[in-house]
């Protein structure tokens, strides 16, 4: 069985997004935590490859859509007709929806019975490969609080957002072991192994 991992870009003060998400601003207005992915991909090739190497993915509804409430069934994600996942993606939501099959092997499944169920379904789908928690902050924090995450990979961007959706909010005290730290021009990559509860 593979590990459950998570990659997330965060500001220096720990925020991954802001609550004013729109179609034009998927992470909130003024939030630009992903320049390192697009402006310096060669410098960060190993980290980029690791993000999408999993056999299945779990994400929160806000990672899939800016919509709230009942589904806009015409909406199939931010990524166009061929999302980068190329595998099953389990989307946490309170609103049921039939699976959405996309080009390139990505299928979005909509899970209404919580993070444990989503991770269990993703583990089954991934087989021996890893499962990746794709975000956002609330989903990452739920996975950490439930003891479901094995490895947390933070991509720390030298910006201070000041407010928003913060990774590690509401997470009980945890012991983390530093596995790797690597500084690049636009980001510092920090990998932690989640050891378990403190105390």
GROMACS .gro file of N, CA and C in nm, residues 38-164:
model
  381
   38UNK      N    1   0.527   2.769  -1.289
   38UNK     CA    2   0.513   2.809  -1.429
   38UNK      C    3   0.631   2.890  -1.481
   39UNK      N    4   0.697   2.966  -1.393
   39UNK     CA    5   0.808   3.050  -1.437
   39UNK      C    6   0.943   2.981  -1.426
   40UNK      N    7   0.955   2.884  -1.336
   40UNK     CA    8   1.083   2.814  -1.318
   40UNK      C    9   1.063   2.662  -1.311
   41UNK      N   10   0.993   2.605  -1.410
   41UNK     CA   11   0.963   2.462  -1.402
   41UNK      C   12   1.087   2.373  -1.406
   42UNK      N   13   1.190   2.411  -1.481
   42UNK     CA   14   1.309   2.328  -1.489
   42UNK      C   15   1.380   2.322  -1.354
   43UNK      N   16   1.384   2.435  -1.284
   43UNK     CA   17   1.449   2.440  -1.153
   43UNK      C   18   1.375   2.356  -1.049
   44UNK      N   19   1.245   2.335  -1.073
   44UNK     CA   20   1.161   2.264  -0.976
   44UNK      C   21   1.102   2.136  -1.034
   45UNK      N   22   1.173   2.076  -1.128
   45UNK     CA   23   1.120   1.961  -1.202
   45UNK      C   24   1.089   1.843  -1.110
   46UNK      N   25   1.174   1.815  -1.013
   46UNK     CA   26   1.151   1.700  -0.925
   46UNK      C   27   1.026   1.720  -0.841
   47UNK      N   28   1.007   1.840  -0.789
   47UNK     CA   29   0.889   1.868  -0.707
   47UNK      C   30   0.761   1.864  -0.792
   48UNK      N   31   0.768   1.917  -0.913
   48UNK     CA   32   0.651   1.914  -1.001
   48UNK      C   33   0.613   1.771  -1.038
   49UNK      N   34   0.713   1.690  -1.064
   49UNK     CA   35   0.687   1.550  -1.098
   49UNK      C   36   0.623   1.477  -0.980
   50UNK      N   37   0.671   1.506  -0.860
   50UNK     CA   38   0.618   1.438  -0.741
   50UNK      C   39   0.472   1.474  -0.714
   51UNK      N   40   0.433   1.596  -0.749
   51UNK     CA   41   0.295   1.640  -0.723
   51UNK      C   42   0.194   1.552  -0.794
   52UNK      N   43   0.225   1.512  -0.915
   52UNK     CA   44   0.129   1.437  -0.996
   52UNK      C   45   0.163   1.288  -1.010
   53UNK      N   46   0.254   1.238  -0.926
   53UNK     CA   47   0.298   1.099  -0.938
   53UNK      C   48   0.205   0.999  -0.871
   54UNK      N   49   0.107   1.046  -0.798
   54UNK     CA   50   0.019   0.957  -0.722
   54UNK      C   51  -0.072   0.876  -0.815
   55UNK      N   52  -0.126   0.770  -0.759
   55UNK     CA   53  -0.221   0.687  -0.834
   55UNK      C   54  -0.365   0.733  -0.822
   56UNK      N   55  -0.394   0.816  -0.721
   56UNK     CA   56  -0.528   0.873  -0.702
   56UNK      C   57  -0.513   0.998  -0.616
   57UNK      N   58  -0.615   1.084  -0.622
   57UNK     CA   59  -0.609   1.215  -0.559
   57UNK      C   60  -0.737   1.242  -0.480
   58UNK      N   61  -0.724   1.325  -0.377
   58UNK     CA   62  -0.838   1.372  -0.299
   58UNK      C   63  -0.830   1.524  -0.295
   59UNK      N   64  -0.942   1.590  -0.319
   59UNK     CA   65  -0.945   1.736  -0.309
   59UNK      C   66  -1.078   1.783  -0.253
   60UNK      N   67  -1.077   1.902  -0.198
   60UNK     CA   68  -1.200   1.964  -0.152
   60UNK      C   69  -1.276   2.025  -0.268
   61UNK      N   70  -1.401   2.052  -0.244
   61UNK     CA   71  -1.485   2.109  -0.350
   61UNK      C   72  -1.428   2.241  -0.401
   62UNK      N   73  -1.373   2.325  -0.313
   62UNK     CA   74  -1.322   2.454  -0.356
   62UNK      C   75  -1.200   2.442  -0.447
   63UNK      N   76  -1.132   2.327  -0.444
   63UNK     CA   77  -1.024   2.303  -0.540
   63UNK      C   78  -1.080   2.269  -0.677
   64UNK      N   79  -1.202   2.219  -0.680
   64UNK     CA   80  -1.264   2.178  -0.806
   64UNK      C   81  -1.343   2.291  -0.872
   65UNK      N   82  -1.406   2.378  -0.792
   65UNK     CA   83  -1.497   2.478  -0.849
   65UNK      C   84  -1.506   2.602  -0.761
   66UNK      N   85  -1.535   2.717  -0.821
   66UNK     CA   86  -1.565   2.835  -0.740
   66UNK      C   87  -1.711   2.836  -0.695
   67UNK      N   88  -1.793   2.745  -0.746
   67UNK     CA   89  -1.935   2.741  -0.715
   67UNK      C   90  -1.963   2.689  -0.576
   68UNK      N   91  -2.075   2.730  -0.521
   68UNK     CA   92  -2.121   2.683  -0.390
   68UNK      C   93  -2.265   2.634  -0.407
   69UNK      N   94  -2.313   2.553  -0.316
   69UNK     CA   95  -2.450   2.505  -0.325
   69UNK      C   96  -2.463   2.398  -0.430
   70UNK      N   97  -2.579   2.395  -0.496
   70UNK     CA   98  -2.605   2.293  -0.598
   70UNK      C   99  -2.506   2.308  -0.714
   71UNK      N  100  -2.482   2.197  -0.783
   71UNK     CA  101  -2.381   2.193  -0.889
   71UNK      C  102  -2.427   2.268  -1.014
   72UNK      N  103  -2.334   2.335  -1.079
   72UNK     CA  104  -2.345   2.376  -1.218
   72UNK      C  105  -2.289   2.259  -1.298
   73UNK      N  106  -2.377   2.181  -1.358
   73UNK     CA  107  -2.333   2.056  -1.421
   73UNK      C  108  -2.248   2.079  -1.546
   74UNK      N  109  -2.244   2.201  -1.596
   74UNK     CA  110  -2.156   2.232  -1.708
   74UNK      C  111  -2.011   2.250  -1.663
   75UNK      N  112  -1.991   2.271  -1.532
   75UNK     CA  113  -1.856   2.294  -1.480
   75UNK      C  114  -1.786   2.160  -1.461
   76UNK      N  115  -1.665   2.148  -1.520
   76UNK     CA  116  -1.589   2.023  -1.508
   76UNK      C  117  -1.448   2.048  -1.456
   77UNK      N  118  -1.428   2.157  -1.385
   77UNK     CA  119  -1.298   2.185  -1.324
   77UNK      C  120  -1.224   2.299  -1.391
   78UNK      N  121  -1.116   2.342  -1.326
   78UNK     CA  122  -1.036   2.456  -1.372
   78UNK      C  123  -0.945   2.422  -1.489
   79UNK      N  124  -0.924   2.295  -1.520
   79UNK     CA  125  -0.809   2.252  -1.599
   79UNK      C  126  -0.839   2.228  -1.746
   80UNK      N  127  -0.961   2.257  -1.793
   80UNK     CA  128  -0.993   2.230  -1.933
   80UNK      C  129  -1.028   2.084  -1.955
   81UNK      N  130  -1.032   2.041  -2.082
   81UNK     CA  131  -1.081   1.906  -2.112
   81UNK      C  132  -0.987   1.794  -2.068
   82UNK      N  133  -0.857   1.825  -2.047
   82UNK     CA  134  -0.762   1.721  -2.005
   82UNK      C  135  -0.688   1.766  -1.879
   83UNK      N  136  -0.746   1.741  -1.761
   83UNK     CA  137  -0.680   1.779  -1.636
   83UNK      C  138  -0.546   1.706  -1.619
   84UNK      N  139  -0.457   1.758  -1.535
   84UNK     CA  140  -0.323   1.701  -1.522
   84UNK      C  141  -0.315   1.574  -1.440
   85UNK      N  142  -0.425   1.528  -1.381
   85UNK     CA  143  -0.418   1.418  -1.284
   85UNK      C  144  -0.403   1.281  -1.349
   86UNK      N  145  -0.469   1.258  -1.460
   86UNK     CA  146  -0.458   1.131  -1.533
   86UNK      C  147  -0.486   1.011  -1.444
   87UNK      N  148  -0.587   1.024  -1.360
   87UNK     CA  149  -0.626   0.917  -1.269
   87UNK      C  150  -0.752   0.958  -1.195
   88UNK      N  151  -0.797   0.877  -1.102
   88UNK     CA  152  -0.919   0.910  -1.026
   88UNK      C  153  -0.894   1.021  -0.925
   89UNK      N  154  -0.990   1.114  -0.918
   89UNK     CA  155  -0.985   1.225  -0.822
   89UNK      C  156  -1.114   1.222  -0.741
   90UNK      N  157  -1.102   1.219  -0.610
   90UNK     CA  158  -1.218   1.210  -0.521
   90UNK      C  159  -1.239   1.347  -0.458
   91UNK      N  160  -1.352   1.409  -0.491
   91UNK     CA  161  -1.383   1.546  -0.452
   91UNK      C  162  -1.479   1.545  -0.333
   92UNK      N  163  -1.438   1.604  -0.222
   92UNK     CA  164  -1.525   1.614  -0.104
   92UNK      C  165  -1.632   1.719  -0.127
   93UNK      N  166  -1.757   1.684  -0.098
   93UNK     CA  167  -1.867   1.776  -0.120
   93UNK      C  168  -1.986   1.736  -0.034
   94UNK      N  169  -2.078   1.829  -0.013
   94UNK     CA  170  -2.205   1.797   0.053
   94UNK      C  171  -2.315   1.772  -0.050
   95UNK      N  172  -2.284   1.790  -0.179
   95UNK     CA  173  -2.384   1.781  -0.285
   95UNK      C  174  -2.349   1.667  -0.380
   96UNK      N  175  -2.430   1.561  -0.385
   96UNK     CA  176  -2.400   1.448  -0.474
   96UNK      C  177  -2.393   1.492  -0.620
   97UNK      N  178  -2.313   1.419  -0.693
   97UNK     CA  179  -2.302   1.442  -0.838
   97UNK      C  180  -2.248   1.316  -0.901
   98UNK      N  181  -2.292   1.288  -1.022
   98UNK     CA  182  -2.241   1.172  -1.096
   98UNK      C  183  -2.095   1.196  -1.133
   99UNK      N  184  -2.015   1.090  -1.148
   99UNK     CA  185  -1.875   1.108  -1.187
   99UNK      C  186  -1.863   1.184  -1.319
  100UNK      N  187  -1.754   1.259  -1.330
  100UNK     CA  188  -1.723   1.336  -1.451
  100UNK      C  189  -1.597   1.276  -1.513
  101UNK      N  190  -1.611   1.219  -1.632
  101UNK     CA  191  -1.499   1.155  -1.702
  101UNK      C  192  -1.439   1.257  -1.799
  102UNK      N  193  -1.307   1.276  -1.788
  102UNK     CA  194  -1.237   1.374  -1.870
  102UNK      C  195  -1.137   1.304  -1.962
  103UNK      N  196  -1.084   1.379  -2.056
  103UNK     CA  197  -0.979   1.326  -2.144
  103UNK      C  198  -0.852   1.298  -2.062
  104UNK      N  199  -0.772   1.204  -2.110
  104UNK     CA  200  -0.643   1.178  -2.049
  104UNK      C  201  -0.646   1.090  -1.926
  105UNK      N  202  -0.762   1.031  -1.894
  105UNK     CA  203  -0.768   0.935  -1.785
  105UNK      C  204  -0.815   0.990  -1.652
  106UNK      N  205  -0.845   1.119  -1.642
  106UNK     CA  206  -0.895   1.175  -1.516
  106UNK      C  207  -1.046   1.152  -1.506
  107UNK      N  208  -1.090   1.099  -1.393
  107UNK     CA  209  -1.232   1.092  -1.360
  107UNK      C  210  -1.251   1.154  -1.223
  108UNK      N  211  -1.343   1.249  -1.212
  108UNK     CA  212  -1.376   1.311  -1.084
  108UNK      C  213  -1.494   1.236  -1.022
  109UNK      N  214  -1.475   1.186  -0.901
  109UNK     CA  215  -1.579   1.120  -0.823
  109UNK      C  216  -1.614   1.213  -0.707
  110UNK      N  217  -1.741   1.219  -0.670
  110UNK     CA  218  -1.787   1.315  -0.570
  110UNK      C  219  -1.829   1.239  -0.445
  111UNK      N  220  -1.762   1.270  -0.334
  111UNK     CA  221  -1.774   1.194  -0.209
  111UNK      C  222  -1.847   1.281  -0.107
  112UNK      N  223  -1.959   1.230  -0.056
  112UNK     CA  224  -2.041   1.308   0.037
  112UNK      C  225  -2.031   1.258   0.181
  113UNK      N  226  -1.950   1.156   0.207
  113UNK     CA  227  -1.945   1.101   0.343
  113UNK      C  228  -1.809   1.118   0.410
  114UNK      N  229  -1.738   1.226   0.376
  114UNK     CA  230  -1.624   1.269   0.455
  114UNK      C  231  -1.487   1.226   0.407
  115UNK      N  232  -1.386   1.282   0.476
  115UNK     CA  233  -1.246   1.265   0.437
  115UNK      C  234  -1.201   1.120   0.450
  116UNK      N  235  -1.244   1.049   0.554
  116UNK     CA  236  -1.200   0.910   0.570
  116UNK      C  237  -1.249   0.824   0.453
  117UNK      N  238  -1.373   0.846   0.413
  117UNK     CA  239  -1.426   0.771   0.300
  117UNK      C  240  -1.353   0.806   0.171
  118UNK      N  241  -1.326   0.935   0.151
  118UNK     CA  242  -1.256   0.978   0.029
  118UNK      C  243  -1.118   0.916   0.021
  119UNK      N  244  -1.044   0.917   0.133
  119UNK     CA  245  -0.910   0.860   0.133
  119UNK      C  246  -0.916   0.708   0.115
  120UNK      N  247  -1.012   0.642   0.177
  120UNK     CA  248  -1.027   0.497   0.161
  120UNK      C  249  -1.056   0.462   0.015
  121UNK      N  250  -1.144   0.537  -0.050
  121UNK     CA  251  -1.175   0.512  -0.191
  121UNK      C  252  -1.052   0.538  -0.279
  122UNK      N  253  -0.979   0.645  -0.246
  122UNK     CA  254  -0.859   0.676  -0.323
  122UNK      C  255  -0.753   0.568  -0.305
  123UNK      N  256  -0.737   0.518  -0.182
  123UNK     CA  257  -0.640   0.410  -0.158
  123UNK      C  258  -0.673   0.286  -0.240
  124UNK      N  259  -0.801   0.252  -0.241
  124UNK     CA  260  -0.842   0.134  -0.319
  124UNK      C  261  -0.813   0.156  -0.467
  125UNK      N  262  -0.843   0.276  -0.517
  125UNK     CA  263  -0.821   0.305  -0.659
  125UNK      C  264  -0.672   0.310  -0.693
  126UNK      N  265  -0.589   0.357  -0.599
  126UNK     CA  266  -0.446   0.374  -0.626
  126UNK      C  267  -0.370   0.243  -0.621
  127UNK      N  268  -0.424   0.140  -0.555
  127UNK     CA  269  -0.351   0.014  -0.541
  127UNK      C  270  -0.225   0.033  -0.460
  128UNK      N  271  -0.109  -0.002  -0.518
  128UNK     CA  272   0.019   0.011  -0.448
  128UNK      C  273   0.080   0.150  -0.460
  129UNK      N  274   0.018   0.238  -0.538
  129UNK     CA  275   0.073   0.373  -0.557
  129UNK      C  276   0.025   0.466  -0.445
  130UNK      N  277   0.088   0.583  -0.437
  130UNK     CA  278   0.051   0.681  -0.336
  130UNK      C  279  -0.084   0.745  -0.368
  131UNK      N  280  -0.143   0.801  -0.263
  131UNK     CA  281  -0.261   0.888  -0.275
  131UNK      C  282  -0.214   1.029  -0.240
  132UNK      N  283  -0.257   1.128  -0.318
  132UNK     CA  284  -0.219   1.266  -0.291
  132UNK      C  285  -0.340   1.348  -0.250
  133UNK      N  286  -0.326   1.419  -0.138
  133UNK     CA  287  -0.427   1.517  -0.099
  133UNK      C  288  -0.392   1.644  -0.174
  134UNK      N  289  -0.478   1.686  -0.266
  134UNK     CA  290  -0.447   1.798  -0.355
  134UNK      C  291  -0.486   1.933  -0.298
  135UNK      N  292  -0.556   1.937  -0.186
  135UNK     CA  293  -0.597   2.065  -0.127
  135UNK      C  294  -0.746   2.082  -0.131
  136UNK      N  295  -0.793   2.193  -0.088
  136UNK     CA  296  -0.727   2.306  -0.028
  136UNK      C  297  -0.699   2.284   0.119
  137UNK      N  298  -0.678   2.399   0.186
  137UNK     CA  299  -0.633   2.396   0.325
  137UNK      C  300  -0.728   2.318   0.414
  138UNK      N  301  -0.859   2.336   0.399
  138UNK     CA  302  -0.954   2.267   0.487
  138UNK      C  303  -0.944   2.116   0.471
  139UNK      N  304  -0.926   2.069   0.349
  139UNK     CA  305  -0.914   1.926   0.323
  139UNK      C  306  -0.783   1.872   0.379
  140UNK      N  307  -0.674   1.946   0.361
  140UNK     CA  308  -0.545   1.906   0.417
  140UNK      C  309  -0.554   1.897   0.568
  141UNK      N  310  -0.615   1.998   0.629
  141UNK     CA  311  -0.626   2.000   0.775
  141UNK      C  312  -0.713   1.886   0.827
  142UNK      N  313  -0.819   1.853   0.754
  142UNK     CA  314  -0.901   1.738   0.794
  142UNK      C  315  -0.821   1.609   0.788
  143UNK      N  316  -0.742   1.592   0.683
  143UNK     CA  317  -0.661   1.471   0.668
  143UNK      C  318  -0.558   1.461   0.781
  144UNK      N  319  -0.494   1.573   0.814
  144UNK     CA  320  -0.397   1.573   0.924
  144UNK      C  321  -0.464   1.542   1.057
  145UNK      N  322  -0.577   1.608   1.083
  145UNK     CA  323  -0.647   1.589   1.210
  145UNK      C  324  -0.696   1.445   1.226
  146UNK      N  325  -0.729   1.380   1.114
  146UNK     CA  326  -0.777   1.241   1.118
  146UNK      C  327  -0.664   1.140   1.120
  147UNK      N  328  -0.540   1.186   1.114
  147UNK     CA  329  -0.426   1.094   1.114
  147UNK      C  330  -0.409   1.019   0.985
  148UNK      N  331  -0.450   1.077   0.873
  148UNK     CA  332  -0.449   1.007   0.745
  148UNK      C  333  -0.328   1.039   0.659
  149UNK      N  334  -0.251   1.141   0.695
  149UNK     CA  335  -0.143   1.189   0.609
  149UNK      C  336  -0.009   1.134   0.657
  150UNK      N  337   0.069   1.081   0.561
  150UNK     CA  338   0.202   1.029   0.591
  150UNK      C  339   0.313   1.131   0.565
  151UNK      N  340   0.294   1.214   0.463
  151UNK     CA  341   0.400   1.307   0.424
  151UNK      C  342   0.338   1.439   0.380
  152UNK      N  343   0.390   1.549   0.434
  152UNK     CA  344   0.344   1.684   0.402
  152UNK      C  345   0.457   1.758   0.334
  153UNK      N  346   0.433   1.803   0.210
  153UNK     CA  347   0.534   1.875   0.134
  153UNK      C  348   0.487   2.018   0.113
  154UNK      N  349   0.548   2.109   0.188
  154UNK     CA  350   0.514   2.251   0.179
  154UNK      C  351   0.606   2.319   0.080
  155UNK      N  352   0.548   2.401  -0.006
  155UNK     CA  353   0.624   2.482  -0.101
  155UNK      C  354   0.604   2.627  -0.057
  156UNK      N  355   0.701   2.678   0.019
  156UNK     CA  356   0.686   2.805   0.089
  156UNK      C  357   0.735   2.919  -0.001
  157UNK      N  358   0.642   3.010  -0.029
  157UNK     CA  359   0.668   3.122  -0.119
  157UNK      C  360   0.694   3.247  -0.034
  158UNK      N  361   0.795   3.327  -0.069
  158UNK     CA  362   0.829   3.443   0.013
  158UNK      C  363   0.730   3.560  -0.005
  159UNK      N  364   0.610   3.538   0.045
  159UNK     CA  365   0.504   3.639   0.048
  159UNK      C  366   0.434   3.627   0.183
  160UNK      N  367   0.378   3.738   0.228
  160UNK     CA  368   0.294   3.737   0.348
  160UNK      C  369   0.155   3.779   0.305
  161UNK      N  370   0.059   3.688   0.313
  161UNK     CA  371  -0.079   3.718   0.270
  161UNK      C  372  -0.160   3.784   0.381
  162UNK      N  373  -0.131   3.753   0.504
  162UNK     CA  374  -0.198   3.821   0.615
  162UNK      C  375  -0.330   3.761   0.660
  163UNK      N  376  -0.402   3.697   0.570
  163UNK     CA  377  -0.527   3.632   0.606
  163UNK      C  378  -0.562   3.532   0.498
  164UNK      N  379  -0.660   3.448   0.528
  164UNK     CA  380  -0.706   3.351   0.430
  164UNK      C  381  -0.724   3.214   0.490
   0.00000   0.00000   0.00000
